[in-house]
Amino acid sequence: MAVAELTRPRRGSGGATLVALLAAAIFINYIDRGNLATAAPLIKDEFRLSNFQFGVMTSAFFWIYTPSQLLAAWLTDRLNPCRALALGFAVWSAATALTGFAGGFATLLALRLVLGLGESAAFPCMSKLLARHVAPSSLGIANGFVNAGLWLGPAAGTLLGGLLIVQFGWRAMFEIFGVAALLWLWPWLATAREVPSESRAHHERTQLPSLLHLLSMRSMWGAMIGHFASNYGLYFILSWLPLYLVKERGFSLAQMSELGAVIYCVAGTSAIVSGWLADRCIARGIPLNLVRKTGCVLPHIVIAVCFAGVATGNQTVVIGCLVVFGLASGSISNSLWSISQTLAGPAVAARWTGLQNGFANCAGILAPLITGFVVDRTGSFADAFLVAGAVAVVGAVGWGVIVPRVEPVKWAVVAP
């Protein structure tokens, strides 16, 4: 299915461009989120940071990003989501560029917090726009393209960031990434003028549920638990895979970088292909509920098996399991958002996403800490992989059992 076919047929909606620019935004989002790790050795040496200080600086992103999801959802519901995303994008790009001028730990920490604040707008805005302009039966491929950036961003950021550091230094890397990213705003604002706004009458008829009401819903808890489990595996791999491969498996830095790039590229490709396949299955008459749930449950089970294989296998098994992990994780990324957008519908998508994504990104805080604790206690990564595998099983239960039938929730309607 071509990208141009993704949106509901609305004159002037610019559907293909909208999806492409959302994909680019998420791609840039994850480049900027991960470039601190790329420059970590040089930053630690220049500012003489302890491991604890660097850990605080790394986790600070999630301390602000997680609660800011609710603020971003609130703004998205009250502003045009295109404008809300543009505002968040400008904030996080400025924070990235200014990091190149940082003079010490305090400045770096403050800019990391601002980065988290700006990036919190990305997923609530993205989810609301896709829920509004893409038919439920086509959400798989739309989310596949957008979420491919989640995986390709770290790969491109690591490779390109490394080249920029070698040529110009770590400060220039942040400055170039931040300033260059601002170029995205020009086509985005031009496209935003062509995207039809939600009918004001429709918006006023739908009564937005309170956060307490959302938290009382079984489907919300299933989605939050499932998404948390997916993110746990993601942040576990992002945080600890390089160290694991080099220190415990004896990989060279070059081998580690190559395998990491392969995993991320496989995941990005999987997000697109699996989204297309899911939508094709729905078009052929397979129930949407079955397709979307299978797209989350099966990959979680595969990930659990892969992590068990990494914990117990030889080096060949490790490589194979990690590549299959990328394949499974990529397919989850489009399915989980398709489920959430279908359940919430256009009017509630931002609020739902803010709550779900905020809860899920607690994994960005917990996964690195739990892994470090387990490795310190056992002296090996084997048990840490088994813990991550157990979390993946919980995620399968969240999507497959706790989430009821995948269909739009019937929200309260305000009488005219």
Coordinates of C-alpha atoms in Angstrom, one line a residue:
M1 CA 0.0 0.0 0.0
A2 CA 1.4 3.4 -1.0
V3 CA 1.8 6.0 1.7
A4 CA -0.6 8.2 -0.3
E5 CA -3.3 5.7 0.4
L6 CA -3.0 6.0 4.1
T7 CA -5.4 8.7 4.9
R8 CA -9.1 9.0 4.6
P9 CA -9.9 10.6 1.3
R10 CA -10.1 14.3 2.2
R11 CA -9.4 17.0 -0.2
G12 CA -6.1 18.8 0.5
S13 CA -5.3 16.6 3.5
G14 CA -1.7 15.9 2.2
G15 CA -1.8 12.5 3.8
A16 CA 1.5 11.1 2.4
T17 CA 3.4 14.3 3.3
L18 CA 1.8 14.3 6.8
V19 CA 3.0 10.7 7.5
A20 CA 6.4 11.3 6.0
L21 CA 7.0 14.4 8.1
L22 CA 5.8 12.6 11.3
A23 CA 8.2 9.8 10.5
A24 CA 11.0 12.4 10.1
A25 CA 10.1 14.0 13.4
I26 CA 10.3 10.7 15.3
F27 CA 13.6 9.9 13.5
I28 CA 15.1 13.3 14.6
N29 CA 13.5 12.8 18.1
Y30 CA 15.5 9.6 18.7
I31 CA 18.7 11.0 17.2
D32 CA 18.6 13.9 19.6
R33 CA 17.6 11.7 22.5
G34 CA 20.6 9.4 22.0
N35 CA 23.4 11.8 21.0
L36 CA 24.5 12.2 24.6
A37 CA 25.5 8.5 24.7
T38 CA 27.5 9.0 21.4
A39 CA 29.5 11.8 23.0
A40 CA 29.7 10.2 26.5
P41 CA 33.4 9.4 26.7
L42 CA 34.5 12.9 25.6
I43 CA 31.9 14.7 27.8
K44 CA 32.8 12.6 30.9
D45 CA 36.5 13.3 30.4
E46 CA 36.2 17.1 29.7
F47 CA 34.0 17.8 32.7
R48 CA 35.4 15.1 34.9
L49 CA 32.1 13.6 35.6
S50 CA 31.7 10.5 37.8
N51 CA 29.7 7.5 36.7
F52 CA 27.0 8.6 39.1
Q53 CA 26.8 12.1 37.7
F54 CA 26.6 10.8 34.1
G55 CA 23.9 8.4 35.2
V56 CA 21.9 11.2 36.7
M57 CA 22.3 13.3 33.6
T58 CA 21.1 10.4 31.4
S59 CA 18.1 9.5 33.5
A60 CA 17.1 13.1 33.9
F61 CA 15.6 13.1 30.5
F62 CA 13.0 10.5 31.6
W63 CA 12.3 12.2 34.9
I64 CA 10.9 15.2 33.0
Y65 CA 9.8 13.4 29.8
T66 CA 7.5 11.0 31.6
P67 CA 5.3 13.4 33.6
S68 CA 5.4 15.9 30.7
Q69 CA 3.4 13.5 28.6
L70 CA 0.3 14.6 30.4
L71 CA 1.1 18.3 29.9
A72 CA 1.8 17.6 26.2
A73 CA -1.6 15.8 25.9
W74 CA -3.3 18.7 27.6
L75 CA -1.8 21.2 25.2
T76 CA -2.5 19.0 22.2
D77 CA -6.2 18.9 23.1
R78 CA -6.3 22.6 23.4
L79 CA -4.1 23.6 20.5
N80 CA -3.9 22.5 16.9
P81 CA -1.8 19.3 17.2
C82 CA 0.4 20.5 14.3
R83 CA 1.2 23.7 16.1
A84 CA 1.8 21.8 19.4
L85 CA 4.3 19.5 17.7
A86 CA 6.0 22.4 16.0
L87 CA 6.4 24.1 19.4
G88 CA 7.8 21.0 21.1
F89 CA 10.1 20.3 18.1
A90 CA 11.6 23.9 18.3
V91 CA 12.2 23.5 22.1
W92 CA 14.0 20.2 21.8
S93 CA 16.1 21.3 18.8
A94 CA 17.1 24.4 20.6
A95 CA 18.1 22.3 23.7
T96 CA 20.2 20.1 21.4
A97 CA 22.0 23.0 19.8
L98 CA 22.7 24.7 23.1
T99 CA 24.2 21.6 24.5
G100 CA 27.2 22.4 22.4
F101 CA 27.8 25.5 24.5
A102 CA 27.4 23.8 27.9
G103 CA 30.0 24.7 30.5
G104 CA 29.6 21.9 33.0
F105 CA 27.4 19.4 34.7
A106 CA 24.7 21.8 35.8
T107 CA 24.2 23.3 32.3
L108 CA 24.1 19.8 30.7
L109 CA 21.6 18.6 33.3
A110 CA 19.3 21.6 32.7
L111 CA 19.4 21.2 28.9
R112 CA 18.7 17.5 29.2
L113 CA 15.6 18.4 31.2
V114 CA 14.5 20.9 28.5
L115 CA 15.1 18.3 25.8
G116 CA 12.8 15.9 27.7
L117 CA 10.1 18.7 28.0
G118 CA 10.2 19.4 24.2
E119 CA 10.3 15.8 23.1
S120 CA 7.2 15.0 25.2
A121 CA 5.1 16.6 22.5
A122 CA 6.0 14.1 19.8
F123 CA 3.9 11.0 20.5
P124 CA 0.6 12.6 21.8
C125 CA 0.6 14.9 18.7
M126 CA 1.5 12.1 16.4
S127 CA -1.1 9.8 17.8
K128 CA -3.9 12.4 17.6
L129 CA -3.1 13.2 14.0
L130 CA -3.0 9.6 12.9
A131 CA -6.2 8.7 14.8
R132 CA -7.9 11.7 13.1
H133 CA -6.7 11.3 9.6
V134 CA -6.0 7.6 9.1
A135 CA -8.7 4.9 8.9
P136 CA -8.4 2.2 11.6
S137 CA -7.7 -0.4 8.9
S138 CA -4.7 1.5 7.7
L139 CA -3.1 2.5 11.0
G140 CA -0.6 -0.4 10.8
I141 CA 1.4 0.9 7.8
A142 CA 1.0 4.6 9.0
N143 CA 2.4 3.7 12.4
G144 CA 5.0 1.5 10.7
F145 CA 6.5 4.3 8.8
V146 CA 6.4 6.7 11.7
N147 CA 7.8 4.3 14.2
A148 CA 10.6 3.1 11.9
G149 CA 12.2 6.4 13.0
L150 CA 12.3 5.1 16.6
W151 CA 14.8 2.5 15.5
L152 CA 16.6 4.1 12.6
G153 CA 17.2 7.3 14.6
P154 CA 19.6 5.7 17.1
A155 CA 21.4 3.9 14.3
A156 CA 21.9 7.0 12.2
G157 CA 22.6 9.2 15.2
T158 CA 25.4 6.8 16.3
L159 CA 27.0 6.6 12.9
L160 CA 26.6 10.2 11.8
G161 CA 27.3 11.5 15.3
G162 CA 30.5 9.6 15.5
L163 CA 31.7 11.0 12.2
L164 CA 30.9 14.5 13.3
I165 CA 32.7 14.1 16.6
V166 CA 35.8 12.8 14.8
Q167 CA 35.8 15.7 12.3
F168 CA 34.7 18.6 14.4
G169 CA 34.4 17.6 18.1
W170 CA 31.4 16.7 20.3
R171 CA 30.2 20.3 20.7
A172 CA 29.9 20.8 17.0
M173 CA 27.9 17.6 16.8
F174 CA 25.2 18.9 19.1
E175 CA 25.2 22.3 17.3
I176 CA 24.9 20.8 13.8
F177 CA 22.2 18.3 14.9
G178 CA 20.2 21.0 16.6
V179 CA 20.3 23.7 13.9
A180 CA 19.9 21.3 11.0
A181 CA 16.8 19.8 12.7
L182 CA 15.1 23.2 12.6
L183 CA 14.8 22.9 8.8
W184 CA 12.0 20.3 9.4
L185 CA 9.8 23.1 10.7
W186 CA 9.5 24.7 7.2
P187 CA 7.8 21.9 5.4
W188 CA 5.9 20.9 8.6
L189 CA 4.3 24.4 9.0
A190 CA 3.5 24.5 5.3
T191 CA 1.8 21.1 5.5
A192 CA 0.0 22.0 8.7
R193 CA -1.9 24.7 6.8
E194 CA -3.3 22.0 4.4
V195 CA -4.4 19.5 7.2
P196 CA -8.1 20.0 7.9
S197 CA -8.8 20.8 11.6
E198 CA -11.2 18.6 13.5
S199 CA -14.7 19.9 13.4
R200 CA -15.3 22.2 16.3
A201 CA -18.9 20.8 16.6
H202 CA -17.5 17.3 16.8
H203 CA -14.9 18.3 19.4
E204 CA -17.6 19.9 21.6
R205 CA -19.9 16.9 21.3
T206 CA -17.2 14.5 22.7
Q207 CA -16.7 14.9 26.4
L208 CA -13.0 14.3 27.2
P209 CA -12.7 11.7 29.9
S210 CA -10.8 12.6 33.1
L211 CA -7.5 10.9 33.9
L212 CA -9.2 9.1 36.7
H213 CA -11.8 7.8 34.3
L214 CA -9.1 6.5 31.9
L215 CA -7.3 4.9 34.8
S216 CA -10.5 3.0 35.7
M217 CA -10.6 1.4 32.3
R218 CA -9.3 -2.2 31.8
S219 CA -8.2 -1.4 28.3
M220 CA -6.0 1.5 29.5
W221 CA -4.3 -0.7 32.0
G222 CA -3.7 -3.4 29.5
A223 CA -2.2 -0.9 27.0
M224 CA 0.0 0.7 29.7
I225 CA 1.3 -2.7 30.9
G226 CA 1.9 -3.9 27.4
H227 CA 3.6 -0.7 26.3
F228 CA 5.8 -0.6 29.5
A229 CA 7.0 -4.2 28.7
S230 CA 7.8 -3.2 25.2
N231 CA 9.8 -0.2 26.4
Y232 CA 11.6 -2.2 29.0
G233 CA 13.2 -4.3 26.3
L234 CA 14.0 -1.3 24.2
Y235 CA 15.7 0.7 27.0
F236 CA 17.4 -2.4 28.3
I237 CA 19.0 -2.9 24.9
L238 CA 19.7 0.8 24.3
S239 CA 21.4 1.2 27.7
W240 CA 23.3 -2.0 28.2
L241 CA 23.8 -3.8 24.9
P242 CA 27.1 -2.1 24.0
L243 CA 28.7 -2.9 27.4
Y244 CA 27.3 -6.4 27.4
L245 CA 28.7 -7.2 24.0
V246 CA 32.2 -5.8 24.6
K247 CA 32.7 -6.8 28.3
E248 CA 30.9 -10.1 28.5
R249 CA 31.0 -11.4 24.9
G250 CA 34.3 -10.1 23.8
F251 CA 33.1 -8.1 20.8
S252 CA 35.4 -5.3 19.5
L253 CA 34.0 -1.8 19.3
A254 CA 33.6 -2.2 15.6
Q255 CA 31.8 -5.5 15.9
M256 CA 29.5 -4.1 18.5
S257 CA 28.7 -1.0 16.4
E258 CA 28.0 -3.2 13.3
L259 CA 25.7 -5.6 15.2
G260 CA 23.8 -2.6 16.9
A261 CA 23.3 -1.0 13.5
V262 CA 21.9 -4.3 12.0
I263 CA 19.5 -4.7 15.0
Y264 CA 18.1 -1.2 14.6
C265 CA 17.8 -1.4 10.8
V266 CA 16.1 -4.7 11.0
A267 CA 13.6 -3.3 13.6
G268 CA 12.9 -0.2 11.4
T269 CA 12.3 -2.3 8.4
S270 CA 10.1 -4.7 10.4
A271 CA 8.0 -1.8 11.6
I272 CA 7.1 -0.9 8.0
V273 CA 6.7 -4.4 6.6
S274 CA 4.7 -5.8 9.5
G275 CA 2.4 -2.7 9.4
W276 CA 1.8 -3.3 5.7
L277 CA 1.1 -7.0 6.3
A278 CA -1.3 -6.3 9.2
D279 CA -3.3 -3.8 7.1
R280 CA -3.4 -6.3 4.2
C281 CA -4.8 -9.0 6.5
I282 CA -7.5 -6.6 7.7
A283 CA -8.3 -5.7 4.0
R284 CA -8.7 -9.4 3.3
G285 CA -11.3 -9.8 6.0
I286 CA -9.4 -11.0 9.0
P287 CA -10.9 -9.4 12.1
L288 CA -9.1 -6.2 13.1
N289 CA -9.1 -7.3 16.7
L290 CA -7.3 -10.5 15.9
V291 CA -4.7 -8.9 13.7
R292 CA -3.8 -6.1 16.1
K293 CA -3.6 -8.3 19.2
T294 CA -1.5 -10.9 17.4
G295 CA 0.8 -8.1 16.3
C296 CA 1.6 -7.4 19.9
V297 CA 1.2 -10.7 21.7
L298 CA 3.3 -12.9 19.3
P299 CA 6.3 -10.6 19.2
H300 CA 6.4 -10.3 23.0
I301 CA 6.6 -14.1 23.2
V302 CA 9.3 -14.1 20.6
I303 CA 11.3 -11.5 22.5
A304 CA 11.0 -13.6 25.7
V305 CA 12.4 -16.6 23.9
C306 CA 15.2 -14.5 22.4
F307 CA 16.3 -13.1 25.7
A308 CA 16.4 -16.6 27.2
G309 CA 18.6 -17.6 24.2
V310 CA 21.0 -14.7 24.8
A311 CA 21.2 -15.6 28.5
T312 CA 22.1 -19.2 27.8
G313 CA 23.5 -19.5 24.3
N314 CA 26.9 -19.2 22.6
Q315 CA 28.1 -16.2 20.6
T316 CA 26.3 -17.4 17.4
V317 CA 23.1 -17.9 19.2
V318 CA 23.4 -14.4 20.8
I319 CA 23.8 -12.7 17.4
G320 CA 20.9 -14.6 16.0
C321 CA 18.6 -13.9 19.0
L322 CA 19.4 -10.2 19.0
V323 CA 18.6 -9.8 15.3
V324 CA 15.3 -11.7 15.8
F325 CA 14.7 -9.3 18.8
G326 CA 15.0 -6.4 16.4
L327 CA 12.5 -8.1 14.0
A328 CA 10.0 -8.6 16.8
S329 CA 10.4 -5.3 18.5
G330 CA 9.9 -3.4 15.2
S331 CA 6.6 -5.2 14.6
I332 CA 5.3 -4.3 18.1
S333 CA 5.9 -0.6 17.6
N334 CA 3.2 -0.2 14.9
S335 CA 0.7 -2.6 16.5
L336 CA 0.7 -1.0 19.9
W337 CA 0.0 2.5 18.6
S338 CA -2.6 1.1 16.2
I339 CA -4.5 -0.5 19.1
S340 CA -4.3 2.7 21.3
Q341 CA -5.4 5.0 18.4
T342 CA -8.3 2.6 17.6
L343 CA -9.5 2.4 21.2
A344 CA -9.2 6.1 21.9
G345 CA -10.4 7.6 18.7
P346 CA -9.5 11.0 17.3
A347 CA -11.0 13.1 20.2
V348 CA -9.2 11.3 23.0
A349 CA -6.1 10.0 21.3
A350 CA -3.7 12.7 22.7
R351 CA -4.9 12.3 26.3
W352 CA -4.8 8.5 26.0
T353 CA -1.4 8.5 24.5
G354 CA 0.0 11.0 27.1
L355 CA -1.1 8.7 30.0
Q356 CA -0.1 5.4 28.3
N357 CA 3.3 6.7 27.0
G358 CA 4.0 8.4 30.3
F359 CA 3.5 5.2 32.2
A360 CA 5.4 3.2 29.6
N361 CA 8.5 5.4 29.7
C362 CA 8.9 4.7 33.4
A363 CA 10.7 1.7 31.9
G364 CA 13.4 4.2 30.8
I365 CA 14.1 4.9 34.4
L366 CA 13.7 1.3 35.8
A367 CA 15.3 -0.9 33.1
P368 CA 18.8 0.6 33.4
L369 CA 18.6 0.6 37.2
I370 CA 17.3 -2.9 37.6
T371 CA 19.8 -4.2 35.1
G372 CA 22.7 -2.5 36.9
F373 CA 21.5 -3.9 40.2
V374 CA 21.2 -7.5 38.8
V375 CA 24.6 -7.4 37.1
D376 CA 26.3 -6.0 40.2
R377 CA 24.7 -8.8 42.4
T378 CA 25.4 -11.7 40.0
G379 CA 28.4 -10.5 38.1
S380 CA 26.8 -11.5 34.8
F381 CA 24.1 -10.2 32.3
A382 CA 22.4 -13.6 32.1
D383 CA 19.9 -13.0 34.8
A384 CA 19.3 -9.5 33.5
F385 CA 18.2 -10.9 30.2
L386 CA 16.0 -13.4 32.0
V387 CA 14.3 -10.5 33.9
A388 CA 13.7 -8.7 30.6
G389 CA 12.3 -11.8 29.1
A390 CA 9.9 -12.2 32.0
V391 CA 8.8 -8.6 31.6
A392 CA 8.1 -9.4 27.9
V393 CA 5.8 -12.2 29.0
V394 CA 3.9 -9.8 31.2
G395 CA 3.5 -7.5 28.1
A396 CA 2.0 -10.4 26.2
V397 CA -0.6 -10.8 28.9
G398 CA -1.3 -7.1 28.9
W399 CA -2.1 -7.0 25.2
G400 CA -3.7 -10.4 24.9
V401 CA -5.7 -10.8 28.1
I402 CA -6.2 -7.4 29.9
V403 CA -7.0 -5.4 26.8
P404 CA -10.5 -6.4 25.7
R405 CA -11.7 -6.3 22.2
V406 CA -9.9 -3.8 20.0
E407 CA -12.6 -1.4 18.9
P408 CA -13.4 2.3 19.5
V409 CA -14.4 3.2 23.0
K410 CA -17.9 4.8 23.1
W411 CA -17.1 8.0 25.0
A412 CA -19.8 10.2 26.6
V413 CA -21.4 12.8 24.3
V414 CA -22.4 16.2 25.5
A415 CA -26.0 16.9 24.6
P416 CA -26.4 19.8 22.1

